[in-house]
Each structure stands twice: as structure tokens, then as C-alpha cells.
mmCIF file of C-alpha atoms in Angstrom:
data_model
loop_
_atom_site.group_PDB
_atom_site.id
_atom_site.type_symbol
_atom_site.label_atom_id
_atom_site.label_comp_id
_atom_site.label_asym_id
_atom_site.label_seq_id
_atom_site.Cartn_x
_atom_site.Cartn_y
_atom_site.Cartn_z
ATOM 1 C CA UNK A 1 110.512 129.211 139.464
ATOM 2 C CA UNK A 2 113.131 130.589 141.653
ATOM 3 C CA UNK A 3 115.333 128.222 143.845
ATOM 4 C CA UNK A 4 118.006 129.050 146.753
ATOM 5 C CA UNK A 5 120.225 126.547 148.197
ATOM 6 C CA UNK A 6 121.982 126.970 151.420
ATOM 7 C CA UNK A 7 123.969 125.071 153.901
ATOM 8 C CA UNK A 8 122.975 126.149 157.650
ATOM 9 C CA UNK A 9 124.565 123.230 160.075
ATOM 10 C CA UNK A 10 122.470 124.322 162.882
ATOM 11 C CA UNK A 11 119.401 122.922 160.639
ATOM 12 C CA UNK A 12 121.054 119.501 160.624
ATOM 13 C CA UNK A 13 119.256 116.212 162.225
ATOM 14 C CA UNK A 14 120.804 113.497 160.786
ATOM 15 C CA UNK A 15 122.147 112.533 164.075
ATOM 16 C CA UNK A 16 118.668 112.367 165.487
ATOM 17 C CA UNK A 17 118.415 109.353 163.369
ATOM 18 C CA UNK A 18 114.702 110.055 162.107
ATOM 19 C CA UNK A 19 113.625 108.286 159.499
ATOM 20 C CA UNK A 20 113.213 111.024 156.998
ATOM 21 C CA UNK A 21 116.238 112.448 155.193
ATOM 22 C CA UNK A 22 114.792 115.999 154.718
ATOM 23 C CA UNK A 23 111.313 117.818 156.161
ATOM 24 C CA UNK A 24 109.144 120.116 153.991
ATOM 25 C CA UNK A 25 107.934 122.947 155.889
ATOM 26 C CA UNK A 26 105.714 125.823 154.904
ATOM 27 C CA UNK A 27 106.824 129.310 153.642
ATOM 28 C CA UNK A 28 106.026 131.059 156.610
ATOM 29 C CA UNK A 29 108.612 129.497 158.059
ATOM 30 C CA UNK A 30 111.248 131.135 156.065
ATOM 31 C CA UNK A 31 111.372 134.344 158.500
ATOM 32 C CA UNK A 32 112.063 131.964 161.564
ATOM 33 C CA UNK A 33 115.820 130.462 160.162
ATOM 34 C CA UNK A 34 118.427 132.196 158.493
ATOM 35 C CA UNK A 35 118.246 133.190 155.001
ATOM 36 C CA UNK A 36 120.546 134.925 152.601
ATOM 37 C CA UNK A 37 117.947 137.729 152.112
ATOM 38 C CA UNK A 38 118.548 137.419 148.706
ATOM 39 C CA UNK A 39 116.539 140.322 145.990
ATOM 40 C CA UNK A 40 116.384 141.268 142.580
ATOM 41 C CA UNK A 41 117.711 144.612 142.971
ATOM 42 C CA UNK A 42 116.640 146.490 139.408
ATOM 43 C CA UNK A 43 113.186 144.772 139.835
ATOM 44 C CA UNK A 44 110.622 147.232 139.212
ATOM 45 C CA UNK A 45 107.819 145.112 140.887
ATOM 46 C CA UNK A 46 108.044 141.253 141.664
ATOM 47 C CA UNK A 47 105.218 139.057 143.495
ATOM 48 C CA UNK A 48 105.210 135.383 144.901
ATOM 49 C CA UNK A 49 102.025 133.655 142.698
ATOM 50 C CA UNK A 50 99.521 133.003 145.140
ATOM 51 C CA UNK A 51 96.978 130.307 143.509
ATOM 52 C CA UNK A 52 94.870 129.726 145.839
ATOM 53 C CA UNK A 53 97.798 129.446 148.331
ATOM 54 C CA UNK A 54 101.328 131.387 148.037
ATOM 55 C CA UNK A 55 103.540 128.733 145.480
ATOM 56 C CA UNK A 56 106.771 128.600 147.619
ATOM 57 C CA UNK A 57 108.446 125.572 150.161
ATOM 58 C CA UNK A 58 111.313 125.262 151.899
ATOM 59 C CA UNK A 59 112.773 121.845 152.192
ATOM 60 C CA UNK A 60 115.194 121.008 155.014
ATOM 61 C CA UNK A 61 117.872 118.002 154.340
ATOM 62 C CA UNK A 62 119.149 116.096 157.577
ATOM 63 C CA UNK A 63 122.444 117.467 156.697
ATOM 64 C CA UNK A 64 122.033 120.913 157.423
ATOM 65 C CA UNK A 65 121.320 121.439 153.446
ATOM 66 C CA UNK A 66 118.050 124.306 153.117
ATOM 67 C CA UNK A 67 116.398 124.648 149.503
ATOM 68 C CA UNK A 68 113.820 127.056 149.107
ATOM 69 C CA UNK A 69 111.829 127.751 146.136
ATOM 70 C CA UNK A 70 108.995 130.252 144.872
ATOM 71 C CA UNK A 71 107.130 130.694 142.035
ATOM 72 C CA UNK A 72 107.637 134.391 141.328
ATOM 73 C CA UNK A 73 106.837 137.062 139.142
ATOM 74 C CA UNK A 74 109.230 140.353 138.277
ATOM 75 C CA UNK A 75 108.991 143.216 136.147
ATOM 76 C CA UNK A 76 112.257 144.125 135.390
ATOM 77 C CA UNK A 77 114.101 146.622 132.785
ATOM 78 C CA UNK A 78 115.330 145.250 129.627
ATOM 79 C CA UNK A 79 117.631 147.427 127.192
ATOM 80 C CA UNK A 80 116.433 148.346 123.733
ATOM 81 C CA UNK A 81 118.412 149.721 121.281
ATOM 82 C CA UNK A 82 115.885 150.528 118.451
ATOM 83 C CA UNK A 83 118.154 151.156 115.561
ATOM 84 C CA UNK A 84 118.052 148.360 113.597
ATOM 85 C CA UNK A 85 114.086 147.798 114.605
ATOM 86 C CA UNK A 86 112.279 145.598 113.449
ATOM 87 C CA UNK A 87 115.040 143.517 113.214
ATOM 88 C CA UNK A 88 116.772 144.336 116.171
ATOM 89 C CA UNK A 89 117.192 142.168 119.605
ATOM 90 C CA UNK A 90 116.619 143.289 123.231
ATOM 91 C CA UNK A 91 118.610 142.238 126.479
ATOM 92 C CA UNK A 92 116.827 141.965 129.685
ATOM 93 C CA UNK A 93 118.663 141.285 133.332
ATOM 94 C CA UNK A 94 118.081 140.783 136.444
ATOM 95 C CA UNK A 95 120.682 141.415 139.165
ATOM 96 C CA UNK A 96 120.640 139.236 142.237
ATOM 97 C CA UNK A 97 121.894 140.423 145.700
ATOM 98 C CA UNK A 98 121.856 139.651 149.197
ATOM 99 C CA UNK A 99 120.237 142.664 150.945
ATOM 100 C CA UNK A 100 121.845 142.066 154.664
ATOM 101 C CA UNK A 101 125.103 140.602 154.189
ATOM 102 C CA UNK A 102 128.156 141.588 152.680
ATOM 103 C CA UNK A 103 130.363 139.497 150.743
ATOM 104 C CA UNK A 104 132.039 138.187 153.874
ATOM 105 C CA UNK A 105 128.498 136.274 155.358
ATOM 106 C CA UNK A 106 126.952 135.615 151.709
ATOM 107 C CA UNK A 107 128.907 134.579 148.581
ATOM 108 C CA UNK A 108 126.097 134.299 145.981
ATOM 109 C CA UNK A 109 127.039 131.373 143.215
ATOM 110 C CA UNK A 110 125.159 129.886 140.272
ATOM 111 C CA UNK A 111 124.581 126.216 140.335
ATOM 112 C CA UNK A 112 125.806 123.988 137.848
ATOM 113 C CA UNK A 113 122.993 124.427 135.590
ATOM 114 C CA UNK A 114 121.911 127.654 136.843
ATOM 115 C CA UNK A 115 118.930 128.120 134.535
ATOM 116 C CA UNK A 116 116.186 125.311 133.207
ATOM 117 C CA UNK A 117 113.739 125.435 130.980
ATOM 118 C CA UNK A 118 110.764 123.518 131.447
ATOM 119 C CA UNK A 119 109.093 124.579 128.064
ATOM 120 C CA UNK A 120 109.909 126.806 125.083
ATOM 121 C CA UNK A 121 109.510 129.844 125.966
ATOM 122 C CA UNK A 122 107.191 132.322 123.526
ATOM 123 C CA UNK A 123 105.995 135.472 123.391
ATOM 124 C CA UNK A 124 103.632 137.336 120.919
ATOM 125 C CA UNK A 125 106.617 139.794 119.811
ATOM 126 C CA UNK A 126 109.792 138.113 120.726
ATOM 127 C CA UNK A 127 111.581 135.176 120.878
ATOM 128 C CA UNK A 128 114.490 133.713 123.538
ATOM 129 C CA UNK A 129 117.405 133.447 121.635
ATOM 130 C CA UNK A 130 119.792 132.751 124.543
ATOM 131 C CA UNK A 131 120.568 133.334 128.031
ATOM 132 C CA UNK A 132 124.000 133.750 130.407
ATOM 133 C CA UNK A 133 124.838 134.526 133.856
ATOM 134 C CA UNK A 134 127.350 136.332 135.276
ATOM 135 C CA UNK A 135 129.232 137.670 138.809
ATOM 136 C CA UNK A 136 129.947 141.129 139.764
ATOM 137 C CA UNK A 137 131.499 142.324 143.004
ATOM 138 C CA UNK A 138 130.354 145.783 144.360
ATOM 139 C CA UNK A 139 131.718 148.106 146.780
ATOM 140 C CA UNK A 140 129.819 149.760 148.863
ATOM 141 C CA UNK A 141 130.697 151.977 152.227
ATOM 142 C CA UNK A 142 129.702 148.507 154.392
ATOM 143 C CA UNK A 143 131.948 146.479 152.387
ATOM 144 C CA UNK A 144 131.718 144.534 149.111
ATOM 145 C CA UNK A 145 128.194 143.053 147.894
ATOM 146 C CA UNK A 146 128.375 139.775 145.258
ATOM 147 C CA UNK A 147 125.640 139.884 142.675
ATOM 148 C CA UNK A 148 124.649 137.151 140.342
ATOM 149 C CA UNK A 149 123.326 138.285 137.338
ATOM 150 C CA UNK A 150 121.319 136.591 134.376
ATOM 151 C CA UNK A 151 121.092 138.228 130.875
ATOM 152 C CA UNK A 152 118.037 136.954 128.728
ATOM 153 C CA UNK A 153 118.275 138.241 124.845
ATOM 154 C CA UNK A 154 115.341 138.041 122.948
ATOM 155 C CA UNK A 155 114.881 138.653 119.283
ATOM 156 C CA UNK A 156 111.923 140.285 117.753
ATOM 157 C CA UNK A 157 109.216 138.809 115.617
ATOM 158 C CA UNK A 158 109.231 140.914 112.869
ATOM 159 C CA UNK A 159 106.469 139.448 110.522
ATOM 160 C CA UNK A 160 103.701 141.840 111.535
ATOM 161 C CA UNK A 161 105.553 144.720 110.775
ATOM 162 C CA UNK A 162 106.927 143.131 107.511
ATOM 163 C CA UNK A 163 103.059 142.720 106.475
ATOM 164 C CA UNK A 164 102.274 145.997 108.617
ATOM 165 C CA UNK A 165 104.988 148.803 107.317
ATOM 166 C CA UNK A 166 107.102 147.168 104.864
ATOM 167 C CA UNK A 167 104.339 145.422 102.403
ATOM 168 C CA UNK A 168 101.968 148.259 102.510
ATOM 169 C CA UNK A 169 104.536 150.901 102.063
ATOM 170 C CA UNK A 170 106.430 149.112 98.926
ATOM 171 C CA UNK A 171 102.665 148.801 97.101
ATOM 172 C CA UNK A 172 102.313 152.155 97.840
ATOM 173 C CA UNK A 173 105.864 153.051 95.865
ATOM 174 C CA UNK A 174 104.789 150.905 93.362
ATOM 175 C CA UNK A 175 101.657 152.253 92.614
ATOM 176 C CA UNK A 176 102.836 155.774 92.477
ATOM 177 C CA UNK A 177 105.182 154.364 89.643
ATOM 178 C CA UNK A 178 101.886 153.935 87.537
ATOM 179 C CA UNK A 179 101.735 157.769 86.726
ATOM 180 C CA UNK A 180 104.936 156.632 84.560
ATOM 181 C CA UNK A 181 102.471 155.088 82.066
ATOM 182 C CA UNK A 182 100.367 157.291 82.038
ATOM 183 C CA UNK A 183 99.505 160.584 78.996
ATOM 184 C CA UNK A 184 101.697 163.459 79.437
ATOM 185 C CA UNK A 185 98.830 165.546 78.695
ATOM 186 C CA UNK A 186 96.869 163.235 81.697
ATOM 187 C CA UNK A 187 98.360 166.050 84.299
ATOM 188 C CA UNK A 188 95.674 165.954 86.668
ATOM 189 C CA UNK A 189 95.838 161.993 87.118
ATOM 190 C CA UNK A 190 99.634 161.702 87.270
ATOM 191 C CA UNK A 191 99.182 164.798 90.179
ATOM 192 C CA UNK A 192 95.960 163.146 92.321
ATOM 193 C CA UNK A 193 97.741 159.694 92.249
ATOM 194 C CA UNK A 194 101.491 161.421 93.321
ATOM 195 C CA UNK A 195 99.623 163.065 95.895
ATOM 196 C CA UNK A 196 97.604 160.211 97.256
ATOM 197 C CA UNK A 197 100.133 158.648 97.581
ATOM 198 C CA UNK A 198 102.483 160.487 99.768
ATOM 199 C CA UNK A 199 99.396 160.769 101.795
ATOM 200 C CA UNK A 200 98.694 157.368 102.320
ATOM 201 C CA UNK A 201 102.660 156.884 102.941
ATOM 202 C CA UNK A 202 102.459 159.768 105.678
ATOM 203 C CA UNK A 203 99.555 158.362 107.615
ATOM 204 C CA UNK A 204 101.083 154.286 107.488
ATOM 205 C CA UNK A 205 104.194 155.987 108.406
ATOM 206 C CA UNK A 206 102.691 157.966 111.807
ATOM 207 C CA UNK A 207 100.720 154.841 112.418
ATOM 208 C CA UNK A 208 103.305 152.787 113.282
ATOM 209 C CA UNK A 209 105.792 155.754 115.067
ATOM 210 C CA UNK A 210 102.413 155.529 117.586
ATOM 211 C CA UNK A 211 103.183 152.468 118.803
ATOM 212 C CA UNK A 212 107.241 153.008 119.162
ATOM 213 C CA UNK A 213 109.166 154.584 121.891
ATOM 214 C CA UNK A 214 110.342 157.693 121.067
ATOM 215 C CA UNK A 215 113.959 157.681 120.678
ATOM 216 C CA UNK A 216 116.709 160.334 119.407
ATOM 217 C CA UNK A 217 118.338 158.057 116.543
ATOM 218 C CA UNK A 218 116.920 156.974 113.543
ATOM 219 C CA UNK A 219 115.487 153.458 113.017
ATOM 220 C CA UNK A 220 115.787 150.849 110.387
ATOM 221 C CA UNK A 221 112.307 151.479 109.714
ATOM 222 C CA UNK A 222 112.449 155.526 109.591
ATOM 223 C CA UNK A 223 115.535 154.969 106.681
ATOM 224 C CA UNK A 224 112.844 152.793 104.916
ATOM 225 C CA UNK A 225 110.059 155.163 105.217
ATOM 226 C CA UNK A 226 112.257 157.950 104.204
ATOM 227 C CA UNK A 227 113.496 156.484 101.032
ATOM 228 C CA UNK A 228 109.781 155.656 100.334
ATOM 229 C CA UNK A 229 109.078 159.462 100.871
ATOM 230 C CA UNK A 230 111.712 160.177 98.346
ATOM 231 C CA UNK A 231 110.904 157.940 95.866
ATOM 232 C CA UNK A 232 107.187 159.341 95.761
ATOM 233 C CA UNK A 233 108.201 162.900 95.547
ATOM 234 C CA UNK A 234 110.747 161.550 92.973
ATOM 235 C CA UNK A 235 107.701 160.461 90.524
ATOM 236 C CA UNK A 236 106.538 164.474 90.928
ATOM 237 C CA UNK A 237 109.474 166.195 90.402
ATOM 238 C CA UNK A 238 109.228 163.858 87.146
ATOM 239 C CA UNK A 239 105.662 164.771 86.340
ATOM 240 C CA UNK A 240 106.796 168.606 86.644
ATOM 241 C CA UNK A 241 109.836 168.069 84.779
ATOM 242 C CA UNK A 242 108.168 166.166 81.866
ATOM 243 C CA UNK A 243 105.200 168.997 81.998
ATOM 244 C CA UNK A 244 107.510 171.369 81.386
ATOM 245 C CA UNK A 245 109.803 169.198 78.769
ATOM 246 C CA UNK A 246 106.155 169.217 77.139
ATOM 247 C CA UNK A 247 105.449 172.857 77.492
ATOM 248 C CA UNK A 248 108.545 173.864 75.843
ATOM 249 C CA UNK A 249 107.937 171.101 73.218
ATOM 250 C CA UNK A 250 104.686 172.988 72.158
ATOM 251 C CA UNK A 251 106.397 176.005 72.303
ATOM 252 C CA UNK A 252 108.865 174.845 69.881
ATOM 253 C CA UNK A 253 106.687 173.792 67.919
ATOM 254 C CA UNK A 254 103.943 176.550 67.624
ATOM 255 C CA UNK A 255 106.996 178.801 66.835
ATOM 256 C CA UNK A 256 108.136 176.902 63.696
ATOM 257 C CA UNK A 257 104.806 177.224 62.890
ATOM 258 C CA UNK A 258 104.703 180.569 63.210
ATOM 259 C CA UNK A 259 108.227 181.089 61.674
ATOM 260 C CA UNK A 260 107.257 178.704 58.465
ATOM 261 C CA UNK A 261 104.592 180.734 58.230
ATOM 262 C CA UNK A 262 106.804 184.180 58.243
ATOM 263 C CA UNK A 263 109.246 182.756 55.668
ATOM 264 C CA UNK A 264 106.181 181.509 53.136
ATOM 265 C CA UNK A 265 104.879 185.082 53.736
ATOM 266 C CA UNK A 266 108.092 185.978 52.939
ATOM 267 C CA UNK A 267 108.964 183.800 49.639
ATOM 268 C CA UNK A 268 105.337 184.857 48.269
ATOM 269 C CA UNK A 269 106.077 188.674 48.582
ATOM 270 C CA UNK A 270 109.194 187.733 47.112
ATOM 271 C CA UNK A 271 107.979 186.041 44.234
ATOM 272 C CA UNK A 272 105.740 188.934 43.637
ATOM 273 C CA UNK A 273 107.526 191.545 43.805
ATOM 274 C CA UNK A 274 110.069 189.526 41.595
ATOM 275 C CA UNK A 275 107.093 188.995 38.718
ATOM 276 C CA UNK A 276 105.985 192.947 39.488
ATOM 277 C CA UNK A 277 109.384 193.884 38.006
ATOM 278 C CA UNK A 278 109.525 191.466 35.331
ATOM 279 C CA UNK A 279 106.020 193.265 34.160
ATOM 280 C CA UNK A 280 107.541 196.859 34.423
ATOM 281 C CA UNK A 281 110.618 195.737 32.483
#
């Protein structure tokens, strides 16, 4: 609900002395007074409801006093600054403005309690978290415009991508820790489940950039991912280093065979030759 309240003298009928202290009229008749031709000026798109009839009134008191009110609808811009997403908070405003009249016909001011809330207000992602207003003074070539503003933050609800991205993800780490347990001889195990892995890591990972506006900076949730990434290709650089630990262990140990096996060669010929000239002697 949007509300304007103006005082236009010329309007006034007290001294008629009707019986009625103020006459509703219908909103057609808004384009036959004066009005501060007030707008949204970042709007993107905005429409008066219309159910079945257009939701608006204007309400004349006998003092001159004009209130008009609308039920409206706007599409407006809202900043996002993705970094710490999904725990981040977005700021949307909308920038009031007479369109006509310069600062010298139209001084735009917010009422005492510029902005009521009939109900709490939810949405499937976000949640109000608080609200101000605000006055700017513009110049422009005609003069100086006053704009009211309003500034709604909103926080986002960050439990689907908690169960969505964060849940998934950290199972995913976890079970690619499994390979720890597992034979060092069990290569080909320790290898599929490494590798599965990281795959199923890569494809939760582009599933959620789909639904994200691309941006130049990197996200709460792309640090996350990337550690994930690292810790997964962590656990393989740890299979091939314990392979190889392994590899060299066998090694080792082949070639003590083999060199036991030279030096009993050895003592043997020794002994023999040893009793061979004990005989000739």
C-alpha cells in the first residue's frame, strides 16, 4: 500500500458547512486536481492491482487535506554483493521523486511512521531484517529535485543450501577419507573411490554455480568447494605417495634378499675353499 498526503487549500469546504468532514472520490479523479506527480524513479516496472477494480482512493478532508492511496506493485533493483553467499544479506531501494516539480513546488517528506507493516513479511529465500528511509537533494539543469528514499535489507535463508552444498559436499570429503583404511596393496579401490569422488564434488559443485549470478569475486561457497577439491586430491597424492613408499619398501626388501643370498653364496665358497686347503695341507 502506497499513501500520499497533501495539503491543496483550493480543495477545502469546511466553510460550506456540509455535514461530512472529508469526501471519497474515485481514482479517476486524481488527473482532474493537483498532484505531486510523485514516481519511483529506479522502478523497473510497477502496476496499480486491479482486482476486479483498480485498488486506489483519494479522500478529500474539508480542510483542504488530500490523501491518496494505491495498492501497487514495483519491480525494483536490489544490490547483491555475493561474497559471503549463502550467508550474505541484500539491500533493495526504491527512490521516490516528484516528476514535474522541482524542489521549490514539491518538498517530498516521510511521515512520522513512514513505513507499516501489516503482517510479517516472508519470502521463500529471504527474510526482512530491517528497513530505513532517507532524503537526498538532486541537482538537475531545472533546479534541485527532493527524493525520499526507503532501503529494505533482507537476509538470506540459507538452510537449503546448508542441506544442498554444504551437507552433501562434507559426506563427500568424508567418504573419500575411507581409502585411509583401506590395504595398501587395495590400489584400484583407494583410486575408483578418490576418483568418484572428485567427480561427484565437480558435478554438486556446477549444480549449484547454475543457479548463481555470475560474478567476478569469489564466494563463500566457491572457498568451501575449493578446499573440498583440495582435500580430495589430498587423499590421492596420499594413495600415490604411500604406493610408492610401498614400492620402494619391496624393493628394499627383495634386495636384502638378494644380497643375503650373495653373502651366504659367499660364506659357503668361503668355507670351502677354506676346508679345500686344509685337505691339500
Amino acid at each position: 500500500m502506497y499513501s500520499e498526503i497533501w495539503l491543496d487549500p483550493r480543495l477545502a469546504f469546511k466553510h460550506l458547512n456540509v455535514c461530512a468532514t472529508n469526501i471519497t472520490l474515485k481514482s479517476d479523479f486524481r488527473t482532474k486536481i493537483w498532484n505531486p506527480d510523485t514516481c519511483i524513479i529506479n522502478s523497473k516496472e510497477s502496476s496499480i492491482h486491479s482486482s476486479p477494480s483498480e485498488n486506489s482512493f483519494i479522500i478529500v478532508y474539508e480542510n483542504g487535506l488530500v490523501w491518496s492511496n494505491f495498492r501497487l506493485k514495483v519491480k525494483a533493483p536490489c544490490h547483491m554483493d555475493l561474497k559471503m553467499f549463502p550467508f550474505d544479506s541484500i539491500q533493495c531501494e526504491l527512490v521516490l521523486e516528484s516528476y514535474s516539480f522541482n524542489v521549490d513546488e514539491v518538498k517530498l517528506q516521510w511521515h512520522d511512521i513512514p513505513i507499516t507493516m501489516m503482517e510479517k513479511v516472508e519470502l521463500p529465500d529471504f527474510d526482512l531484517i530491517g528497513w530505513s528511509t532517507d532524503h537526498q537533494e538532486l541537482q538537475y539543469p531545472n533546479g534541485n529535485w527532493q527524493r525520499a528514499i526507503v532501503k529494505f535489507t533482507f537476509a538470506r535463508r540459507y538452510g537449503f543450501y546448508l542441506f544442498q552444498s554444504y551437507f552433501p559436499t562434507s559426506l563427500t570429503v568424508i567418504s573419500s577419507w575411507v581409502g585411509f583404511f583401506f590395504d595398501v596393496r587395495s590400489v584400484s579401490a583407494r583410486i575408483t573411490l578418490g576418483v568418484s569422488s572428485l567427480l561427484a564434488l565437480t558435478f554438486q559443485f556446477g549444480n549449484v554455480l547454475r543457479h548463481l549470478p555470475r560474478v567476478s569475486y569469489i564466494k563463500c561457497l566457491d572457498v568451501w568447494m575449493i578446499f573440498s577439491v583440495i582435500f580430495i586430491f589430498c587423499t590421492l597424492v596420499e594413495l600415490a605417495i604411500v604406493c610408492q613408499l610401498n614400492r620402494w619398501e619391496r624393493e628394499r626388501q627383495i634386495g636384502s634378499k638378494v644380497l643375503g643370498h650373495w653373502l651366504n653364496q659367499i660364506r659357503k665358497t668361503r668355507k670351502s675353499d677354506a676346508k679345500l686347503q686344509q685337505m691339500l695341507l
